[in-house]
PDB file of C-alpha atoms in Angstrom:
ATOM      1  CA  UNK C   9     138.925 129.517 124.158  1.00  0.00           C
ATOM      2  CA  UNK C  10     136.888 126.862 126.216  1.00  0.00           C
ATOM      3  CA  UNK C  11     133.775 130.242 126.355  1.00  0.00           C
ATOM      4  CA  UNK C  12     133.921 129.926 122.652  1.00  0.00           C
ATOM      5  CA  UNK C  13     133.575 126.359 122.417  1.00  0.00           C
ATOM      6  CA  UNK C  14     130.683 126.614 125.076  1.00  0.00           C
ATOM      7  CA  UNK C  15     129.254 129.379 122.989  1.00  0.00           C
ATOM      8  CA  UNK C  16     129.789 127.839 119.837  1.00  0.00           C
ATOM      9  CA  UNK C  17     127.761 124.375 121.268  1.00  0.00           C
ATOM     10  CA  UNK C  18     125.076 126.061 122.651  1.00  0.00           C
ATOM     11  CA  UNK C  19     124.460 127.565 119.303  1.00  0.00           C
ATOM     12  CA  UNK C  20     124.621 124.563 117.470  1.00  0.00           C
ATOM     13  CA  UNK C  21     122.014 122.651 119.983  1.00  0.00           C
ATOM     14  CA  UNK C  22     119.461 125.612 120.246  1.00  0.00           C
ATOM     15  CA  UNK C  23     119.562 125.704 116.110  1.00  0.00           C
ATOM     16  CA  UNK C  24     118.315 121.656 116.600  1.00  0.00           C
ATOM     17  CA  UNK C  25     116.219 122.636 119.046  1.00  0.00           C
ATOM     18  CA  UNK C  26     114.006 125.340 116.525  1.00  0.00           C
ATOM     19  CA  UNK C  27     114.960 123.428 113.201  1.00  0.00           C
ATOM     20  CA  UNK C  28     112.543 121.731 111.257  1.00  0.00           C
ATOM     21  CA  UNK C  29     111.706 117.803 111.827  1.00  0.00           C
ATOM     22  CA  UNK C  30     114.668 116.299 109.895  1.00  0.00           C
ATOM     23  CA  UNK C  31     111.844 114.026 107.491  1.00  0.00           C
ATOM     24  CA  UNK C  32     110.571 117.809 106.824  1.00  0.00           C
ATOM     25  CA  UNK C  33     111.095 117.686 103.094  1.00  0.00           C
ATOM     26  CA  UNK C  34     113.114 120.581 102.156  1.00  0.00           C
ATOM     27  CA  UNK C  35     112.329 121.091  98.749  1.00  0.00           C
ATOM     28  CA  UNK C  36     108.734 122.083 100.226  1.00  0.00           C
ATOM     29  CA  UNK C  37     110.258 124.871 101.882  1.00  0.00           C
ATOM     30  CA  UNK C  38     112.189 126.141  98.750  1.00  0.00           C
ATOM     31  CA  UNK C  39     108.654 126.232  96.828  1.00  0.00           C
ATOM     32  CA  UNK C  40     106.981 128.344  99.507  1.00  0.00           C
ATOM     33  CA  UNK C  41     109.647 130.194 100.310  1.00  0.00           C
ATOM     34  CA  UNK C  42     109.843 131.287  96.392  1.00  0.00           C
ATOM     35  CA  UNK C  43     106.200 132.041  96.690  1.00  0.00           C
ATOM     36  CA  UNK C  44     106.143 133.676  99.785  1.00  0.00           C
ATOM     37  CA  UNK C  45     103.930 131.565 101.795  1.00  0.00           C
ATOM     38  CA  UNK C  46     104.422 131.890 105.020  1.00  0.00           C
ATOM     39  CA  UNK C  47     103.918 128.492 106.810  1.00  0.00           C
ATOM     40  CA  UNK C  48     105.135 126.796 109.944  1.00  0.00           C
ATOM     41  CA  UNK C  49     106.208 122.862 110.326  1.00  0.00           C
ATOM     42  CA  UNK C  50     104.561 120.872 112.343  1.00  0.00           C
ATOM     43  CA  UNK C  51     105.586 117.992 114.853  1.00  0.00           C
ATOM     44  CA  UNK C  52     104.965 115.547 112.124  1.00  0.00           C
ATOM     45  CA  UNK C  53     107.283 117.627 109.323  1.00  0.00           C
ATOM     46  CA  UNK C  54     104.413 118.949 107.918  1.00  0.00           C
ATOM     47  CA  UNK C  55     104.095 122.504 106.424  1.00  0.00           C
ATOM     48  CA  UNK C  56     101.240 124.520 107.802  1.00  0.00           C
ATOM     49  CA  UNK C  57      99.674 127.104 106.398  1.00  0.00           C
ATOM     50  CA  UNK C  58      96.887 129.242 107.187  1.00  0.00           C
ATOM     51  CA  UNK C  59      94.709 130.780 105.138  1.00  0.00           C
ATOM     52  CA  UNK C  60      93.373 134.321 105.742  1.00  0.00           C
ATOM     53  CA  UNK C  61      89.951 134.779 104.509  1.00  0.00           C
ATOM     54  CA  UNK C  62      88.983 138.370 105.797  1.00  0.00           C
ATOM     55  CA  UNK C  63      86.168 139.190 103.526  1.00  0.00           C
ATOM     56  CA  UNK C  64      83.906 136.041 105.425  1.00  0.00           C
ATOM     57  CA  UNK C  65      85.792 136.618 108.666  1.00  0.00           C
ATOM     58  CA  UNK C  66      86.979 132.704 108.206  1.00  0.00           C
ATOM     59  CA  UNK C  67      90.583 130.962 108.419  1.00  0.00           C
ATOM     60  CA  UNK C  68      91.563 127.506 106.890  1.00  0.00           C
ATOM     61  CA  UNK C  69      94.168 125.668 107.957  1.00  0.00           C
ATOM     62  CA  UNK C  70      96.010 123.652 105.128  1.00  0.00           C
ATOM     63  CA  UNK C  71      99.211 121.243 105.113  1.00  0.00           C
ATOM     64  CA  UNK C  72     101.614 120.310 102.320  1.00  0.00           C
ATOM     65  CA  UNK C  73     103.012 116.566 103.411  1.00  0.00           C
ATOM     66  CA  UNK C  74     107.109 116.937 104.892  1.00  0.00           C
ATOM     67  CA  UNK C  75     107.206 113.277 103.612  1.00  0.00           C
ATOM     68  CA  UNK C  76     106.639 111.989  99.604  1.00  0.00           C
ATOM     69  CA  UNK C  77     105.555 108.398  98.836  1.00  0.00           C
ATOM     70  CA  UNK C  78     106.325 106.065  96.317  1.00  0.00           C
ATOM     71  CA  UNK C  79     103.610 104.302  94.044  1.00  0.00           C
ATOM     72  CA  UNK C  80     104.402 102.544  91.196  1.00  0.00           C
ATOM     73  CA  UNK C  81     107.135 104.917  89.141  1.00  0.00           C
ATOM     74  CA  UNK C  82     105.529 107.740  90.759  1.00  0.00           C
ATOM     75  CA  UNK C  83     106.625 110.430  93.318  1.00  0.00           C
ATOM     76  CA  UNK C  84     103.672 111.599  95.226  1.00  0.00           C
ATOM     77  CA  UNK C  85     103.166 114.812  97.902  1.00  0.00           C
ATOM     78  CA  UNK C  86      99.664 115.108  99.346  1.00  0.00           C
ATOM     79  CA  UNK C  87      98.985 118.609  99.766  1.00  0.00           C
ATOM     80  CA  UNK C  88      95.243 118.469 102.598  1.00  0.00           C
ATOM     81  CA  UNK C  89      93.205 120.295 104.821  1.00  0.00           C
ATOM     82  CA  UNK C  90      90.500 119.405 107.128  1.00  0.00           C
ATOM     83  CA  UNK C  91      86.703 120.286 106.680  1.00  0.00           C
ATOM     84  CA  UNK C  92      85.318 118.609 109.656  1.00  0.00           C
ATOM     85  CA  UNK C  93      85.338 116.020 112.370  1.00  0.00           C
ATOM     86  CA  UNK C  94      82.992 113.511 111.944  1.00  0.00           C
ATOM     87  CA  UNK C  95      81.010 113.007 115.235  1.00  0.00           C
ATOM     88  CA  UNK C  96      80.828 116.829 115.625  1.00  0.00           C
ATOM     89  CA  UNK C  97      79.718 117.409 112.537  1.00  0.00           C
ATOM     90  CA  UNK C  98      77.324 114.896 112.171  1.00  0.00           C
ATOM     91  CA  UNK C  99      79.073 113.149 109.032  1.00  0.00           C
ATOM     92  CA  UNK C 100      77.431 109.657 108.822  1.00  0.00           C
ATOM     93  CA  UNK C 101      76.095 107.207 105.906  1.00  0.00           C
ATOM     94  CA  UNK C 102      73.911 109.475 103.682  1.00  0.00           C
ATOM     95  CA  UNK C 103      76.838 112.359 103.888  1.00  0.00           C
ATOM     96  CA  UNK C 104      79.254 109.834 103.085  1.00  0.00           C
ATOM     97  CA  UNK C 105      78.114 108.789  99.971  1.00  0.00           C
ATOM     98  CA  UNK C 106      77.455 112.125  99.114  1.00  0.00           C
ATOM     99  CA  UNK C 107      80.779 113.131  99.770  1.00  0.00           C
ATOM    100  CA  UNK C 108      82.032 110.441  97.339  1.00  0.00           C
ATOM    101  CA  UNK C 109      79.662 111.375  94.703  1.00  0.00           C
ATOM    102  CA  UNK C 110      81.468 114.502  95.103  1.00  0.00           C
ATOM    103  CA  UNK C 111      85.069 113.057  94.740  1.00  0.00           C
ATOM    104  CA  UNK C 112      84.155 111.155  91.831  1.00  0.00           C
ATOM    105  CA  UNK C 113      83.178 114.619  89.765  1.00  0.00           C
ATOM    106  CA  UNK C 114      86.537 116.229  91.546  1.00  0.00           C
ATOM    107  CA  UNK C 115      88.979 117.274  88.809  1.00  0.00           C
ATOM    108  CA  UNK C 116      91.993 117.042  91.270  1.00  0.00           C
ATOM    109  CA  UNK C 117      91.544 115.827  94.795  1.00  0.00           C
ATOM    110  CA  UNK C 118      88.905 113.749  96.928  1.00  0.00           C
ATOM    111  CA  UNK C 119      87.635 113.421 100.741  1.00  0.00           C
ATOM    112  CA  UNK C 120      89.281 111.398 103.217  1.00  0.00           C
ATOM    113  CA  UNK C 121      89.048 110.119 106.477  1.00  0.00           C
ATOM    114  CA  UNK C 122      91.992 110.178 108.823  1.00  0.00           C
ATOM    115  CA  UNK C 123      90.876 108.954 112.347  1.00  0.00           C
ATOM    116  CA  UNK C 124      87.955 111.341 113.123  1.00  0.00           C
ATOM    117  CA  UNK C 125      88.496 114.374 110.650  1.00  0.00           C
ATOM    118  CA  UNK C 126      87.343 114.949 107.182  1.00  0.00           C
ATOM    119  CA  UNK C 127      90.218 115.966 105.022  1.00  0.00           C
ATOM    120  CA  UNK C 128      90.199 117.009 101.401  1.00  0.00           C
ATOM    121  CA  UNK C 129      93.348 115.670  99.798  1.00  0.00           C
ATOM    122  CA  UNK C 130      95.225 116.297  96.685  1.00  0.00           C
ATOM    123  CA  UNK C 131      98.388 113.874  95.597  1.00  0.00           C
ATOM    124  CA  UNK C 132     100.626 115.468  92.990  1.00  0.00           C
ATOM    125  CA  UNK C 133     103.875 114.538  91.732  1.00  0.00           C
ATOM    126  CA  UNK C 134     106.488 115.942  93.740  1.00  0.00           C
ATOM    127  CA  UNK C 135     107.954 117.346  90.903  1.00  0.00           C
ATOM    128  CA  UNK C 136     105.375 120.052  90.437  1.00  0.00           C
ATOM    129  CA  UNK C 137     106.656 123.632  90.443  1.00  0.00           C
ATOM    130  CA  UNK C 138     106.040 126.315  93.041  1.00  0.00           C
ATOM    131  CA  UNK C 139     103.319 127.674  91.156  1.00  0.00           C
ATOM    132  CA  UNK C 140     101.198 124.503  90.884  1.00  0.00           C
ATOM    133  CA  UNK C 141     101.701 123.717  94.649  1.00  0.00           C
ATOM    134  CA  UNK C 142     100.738 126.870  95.604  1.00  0.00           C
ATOM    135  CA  UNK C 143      97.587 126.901  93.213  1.00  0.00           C
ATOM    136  CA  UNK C 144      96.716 122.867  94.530  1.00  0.00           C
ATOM    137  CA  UNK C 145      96.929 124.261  97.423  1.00  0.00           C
ATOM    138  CA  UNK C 146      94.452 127.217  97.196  1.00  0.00           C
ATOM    139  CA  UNK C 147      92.139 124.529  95.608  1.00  0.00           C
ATOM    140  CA  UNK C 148      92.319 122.698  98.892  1.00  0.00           C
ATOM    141  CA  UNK C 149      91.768 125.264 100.892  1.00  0.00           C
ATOM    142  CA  UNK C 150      88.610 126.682  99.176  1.00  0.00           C
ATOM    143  CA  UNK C 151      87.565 123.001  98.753  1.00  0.00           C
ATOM    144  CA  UNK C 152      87.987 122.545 102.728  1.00  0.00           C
ATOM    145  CA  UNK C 153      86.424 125.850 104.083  1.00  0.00           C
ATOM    146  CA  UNK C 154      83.325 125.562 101.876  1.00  0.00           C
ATOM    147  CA  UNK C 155      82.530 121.966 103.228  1.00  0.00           C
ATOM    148  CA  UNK C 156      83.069 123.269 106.984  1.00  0.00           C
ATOM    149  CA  UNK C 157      80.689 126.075 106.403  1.00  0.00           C
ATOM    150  CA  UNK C 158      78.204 123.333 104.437  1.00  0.00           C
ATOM    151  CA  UNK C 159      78.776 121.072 107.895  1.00  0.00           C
ATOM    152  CA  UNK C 160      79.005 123.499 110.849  1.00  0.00           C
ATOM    153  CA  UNK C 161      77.607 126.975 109.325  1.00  0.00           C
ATOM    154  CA  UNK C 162      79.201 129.922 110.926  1.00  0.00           C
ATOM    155  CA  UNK C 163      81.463 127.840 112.942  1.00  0.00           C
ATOM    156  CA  UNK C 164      85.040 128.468 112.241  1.00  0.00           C
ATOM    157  CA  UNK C 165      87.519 125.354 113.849  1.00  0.00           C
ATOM    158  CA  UNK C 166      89.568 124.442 111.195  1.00  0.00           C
TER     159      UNK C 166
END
């Protein structure tokens, strides 16, 4: 009886131990899951998900938030994925403004800054299907990888 218990313990702390973040969202994980996306979650309860380009040789790494905010009356999940850093990359004034010309005639998303890395971001509400996450984001991703082959040509980091 006391083995089982033992047994029965250890179970229970090394399924903690490999769960997801408890602020992981799981909702998120029900969309991919439906859509067969395979993803892993970060420290931060993010989803990860890499993208497999094989025709260009290229990956893109692209995150769908573990968290939702509230704005107004609105639910929002940020679905992102980084293009560059900005030092390395040489992302200064001139590309800057460029970049937000380029948000402004964006039909769904814009560039961000978070510390040093260029992000393109998307923020849907969180009651969007599996479908639409999925497609937002494939948008991101594309988005993403063609601005880190604009900013670092060949050069495949993110």
């Amino acid at each position: 009886m006391r083995a089982t218990r033992f047994v029965l313990l250890l179970s229970v702390l090394l399924g903690c131990a490999f769960a997801a973040p408890a602020w992981a969202d799981a909702s998120v994980q029900t969309r991919l899951d439906s859509r067969g996306v395979k993803y892993e979650v970060d420290e931060d309860g993010d989803y990860k998900v890499t993208y497999n380009y094989k025709d260009e040789g290229r990956t893109q790494l692209v995150f769908v938030s573990g968290r939702t905010e509230r704005v107004g009356g609105f639910i929002v999940r940020e679905v992102f994925a980084p293009a560059g850093r900005l030092e390395q990359d040489g992302i200064g004034g001139d590309k800057a403004l460029e970049l937000l010309r380029e948000s402004r005639q964006n039909k769904l998303g814009s560039w961000e800054v978070a510390g040093d890395v260029l992000y393109y971001v998307i923020k849907l509400p969180d009651s969007v299907d599996a479908t639409t996450l999925e497609s937002a984001m494939d948008i991101a991703a594309e988005t993403a990888d063609d601005m880190e082959i604009e900013l670092s040509g060949p050069l495949d980091a993110l």
